[in-house]
Coordinates of N, CA and C in Angstrom, one line a residue:
M1 N 15.6 -76.2 -27.5 CA 17.1 -76.5 -26.9 C 17.8 -75.9 -25.3
Y2 N 18.1 -76.7 -24.5 CA 18.3 -76.2 -23.7 C 20.3 -76.3 -23.2
G3 N 20.6 -75.6 -22.7 CA 21.9 -75.6 -22.2 C 22.5 -73.8 -21.9
H4 N 23.1 -74.5 -21.4 CA 24.1 -72.7 -20.4 C 24.0 -71.3 -21.3
P5 N 23.4 -70.9 -20.7 CA 22.7 -69.7 -21.8 C 24.0 -68.8 -22.7
L6 N 24.9 -68.8 -22.2 CA 26.1 -68.4 -22.8 C 26.7 -69.8 -24.3
L7 N 26.2 -70.7 -24.2 CA 26.2 -71.5 -25.0 C 25.3 -71.6 -25.4
V8 N 24.7 -71.5 -25.5 CA 23.2 -71.2 -26.1 C 23.6 -70.3 -27.4
K9 N 24.1 -68.9 -26.7 CA 23.9 -67.4 -27.4 C 24.7 -68.1 -28.5
Q10 N 26.2 -68.7 -28.0 CA 27.1 -68.8 -29.3 C 26.6 -69.7 -30.0
W11 N 25.7 -70.4 -29.4 CA 25.3 -71.7 -31.1 C 24.4 -71.0 -31.9
A12 N 23.8 -70.2 -31.8 CA 23.1 -68.7 -32.2 C 23.9 -68.5 -33.8
K13 N 24.7 -67.3 -32.7 CA 25.5 -66.9 -33.3 C 26.7 -67.8 -34.5
I14 N 26.8 -69.1 -34.4 CA 27.3 -69.7 -35.5 C 26.2 -70.5 -36.2
M15 N 25.0 -70.4 -36.0 CA 24.3 -71.2 -36.7 C 23.9 -70.2 -37.8
K16 N 23.9 -68.6 -37.9 CA 23.5 -66.9 -38.0 C 24.3 -67.4 -39.6
P17 N 23.3 -67.6 -40.6 CA 24.4 -67.7 -42.5 C 25.1 -66.6 -42.5
D18 N 26.6 -66.0 -43.3 CA 27.4 -65.5 -43.3 C 26.6 -64.3 -44.4
A19 N 27.2 -63.6 -44.5 CA 26.1 -62.4 -45.3 C 26.5 -62.6 -46.4
T20 N 26.4 -62.1 -47.7 CA 26.3 -61.8 -49.2 C 27.1 -61.3 -48.9
P21 N 27.3 -60.5 -50.5 CA 28.8 -59.5 -50.4 C 27.5 -58.3 -50.4
A22 N 26.8 -58.7 -51.3 CA 26.1 -57.9 -52.0 C 25.5 -57.3 -49.8
Q23 N 25.6 -57.8 -48.9 CA 25.4 -56.9 -47.9 C 26.5 -56.4 -47.1
I24 N 27.6 -57.4 -47.8 CA 29.0 -56.5 -46.2 C 29.1 -55.0 -47.7
E25 N 28.6 -54.6 -48.7 CA 28.4 -54.3 -49.9 C 28.3 -52.5 -48.9
Q26 N 26.8 -53.3 -49.0 CA 25.9 -52.3 -48.0 C 26.5 -51.7 -46.6
A27 N 27.2 -52.3 -45.9 CA 27.2 -52.5 -45.1 C 28.6 -51.5 -44.6
R28 N 29.3 -51.2 -45.8 CA 30.8 -50.4 -45.5 C 29.8 -49.1 -46.3
I29 N 29.2 -48.9 -47.1 CA 28.9 -47.7 -47.4 C 27.9 -47.0 -46.1
M30 N 26.7 -47.8 -45.5 CA 26.9 -47.6 -44.4 C 27.5 -46.7 -43.2
R31 N 28.6 -47.1 -43.3 CA 29.4 -47.0 -42.2 C 30.4 -45.9 -42.7
A32 N 30.4 -45.8 -44.6 CA 31.4 -45.2 -44.7 C 29.8 -43.8 -44.9
A33 N 29.1 -43.5 -44.6 CA 27.9 -42.7 -44.6 C 28.0 -41.9 -43.6
K34 N 28.5 -43.0 -42.4 CA 27.5 -42.8 -40.5 C 28.9 -41.8 -40.2
I35 N 30.0 -41.9 -40.5 CA 31.6 -41.6 -40.7 C 31.2 -40.6 -41.3
A36 N 31.1 -39.6 -42.6 CA 30.8 -38.7 -43.2 C 30.1 -37.9 -42.7
K37 N 28.5 -37.3 -41.2 CA 27.6 -37.5 -41.1 C 28.5 -37.2 -39.5
R38 N 28.8 -37.6 -39.3 CA 29.3 -37.0 -38.0 C 30.9 -36.6 -37.8
I39 N 31.7 -36.3 -39.5 CA 32.7 -35.4 -39.9 C 31.6 -34.1 -40.0
F40 N 30.8 -33.8 -40.6 CA 29.9 -32.3 -40.7 C 28.5 -32.4 -40.0
M41 N 28.4 -32.6 -39.2 CA 28.4 -32.3 -37.7 C 28.7 -31.7 -37.5
Q42 N 30.1 -31.9 -36.6 CA 31.3 -32.1 -36.2 C 31.9 -30.1 -36.5
R43 N 31.3 -30.4 -38.0 CA 32.1 -29.2 -38.4 C 31.6 -28.4 -38.5
Q44 N 29.7 -28.5 -38.3 CA 28.9 -27.9 -38.0 C 28.6 -27.2 -37.1
N45 N 28.6 -27.8 -35.6 CA 28.6 -27.5 -35.0 C 29.4 -26.6 -34.1
D46 N 31.6 -26.6 -35.1 CA 32.3 -25.9 -35.1 C 31.8 -24.5 -35.2
L47 N 31.2 -24.5 -36.4 CA 30.9 -23.1 -37.5 C 29.7 -22.7 -36.5
F48 N 29.1 -23.4 -36.0 CA 27.8 -22.1 -35.4 C 27.8 -22.0 -33.9
S49 N 28.5 -22.5 -33.3 CA 28.9 -22.2 -32.1 C 28.8 -20.8 -31.5
P50 N 28.9 -20.7 -30.2 CA 29.2 -19.3 -29.8 C 30.9 -18.6 -29.5
S51 N 31.2 -20.2 -29.8 CA 32.9 -19.8 -28.8 C 33.8 -19.8 -30.7
A52 N 33.0 -19.7 -31.8 CA 33.1 -20.1 -32.4 C 34.8 -18.5 -33.1
P53 N 35.5 -19.0 -33.8 CA 36.4 -17.5 -34.0 C 35.9 -16.2 -34.4
A54 N 35.2 -16.6 -35.4 CA 34.4 -15.3 -36.4 C 33.6 -14.1 -35.1
E55 N 32.6 -15.4 -34.1 CA 32.2 -14.4 -33.0 C 33.1 -13.6 -32.2
K56 N 33.9 -14.4 -32.1 CA 35.2 -13.5 -31.1 C 35.2 -12.2 -31.4
N57 N 35.6 -12.4 -32.5 CA 36.1 -10.9 -33.5 C 35.7 -9.8 -34.5
L58 N 33.9 -10.3 -33.7 CA 33.5 -9.0 -34.1 C 33.0 -7.7 -32.8
P59 N 32.8 -6.7 -33.4 CA 32.5 -5.5 -32.3 C 31.3 -5.7 -31.1
D60 N 31.4 -5.5 -30.3 CA 30.5 -5.3 -29.8 C 29.1 -5.5 -29.7
G61 N 28.7 -4.1 -31.1 CA 27.6 -3.0 -31.8 C 27.2 -4.4 -32.6
S62 N 27.8 -5.1 -33.2 CA 27.3 -6.0 -34.3 C 26.3 -6.8 -34.2
R63 N 27.0 -7.7 -33.4 CA 26.3 -8.7 -32.6 C 24.4 -8.6 -33.0
K64 N 24.5 -9.5 -33.3 CA 22.4 -9.5 -33.7 C 22.2 -10.1 -32.1
V65 N 21.2 -8.7 -31.8 CA 20.1 -8.7 -30.4 C 18.7 -9.6 -30.8
S66 N 17.8 -11.1 -30.2 CA 17.3 -12.0 -30.4 C 16.4 -11.2 -30.3
T67 N 15.3 -11.3 -31.0 CA 13.9 -10.0 -30.9 C 12.5 -11.1 -30.0
F68 N 13.5 -12.1 -29.2 CA 12.1 -13.0 -29.1 C 12.0 -13.8 -27.8
A69 N 12.7 -12.9 -27.0 CA 13.2 -13.2 -25.4 C 12.2 -12.3 -24.9

């Protein structure tokens, strides 16, 4: 099929079959999982970041020093 590239792209999108209810539900579940993972990873970064409030409250001598340096 010959035509303008944008029209060909639109035609291909129009001809694509509609998603089944199972595919829609799967996409919804995956989106929710992705959001939950993003929130979890953000909380982990906040918990273990060097600027975390718990780290600031420790006295200087109680911070562990790495022995692998």
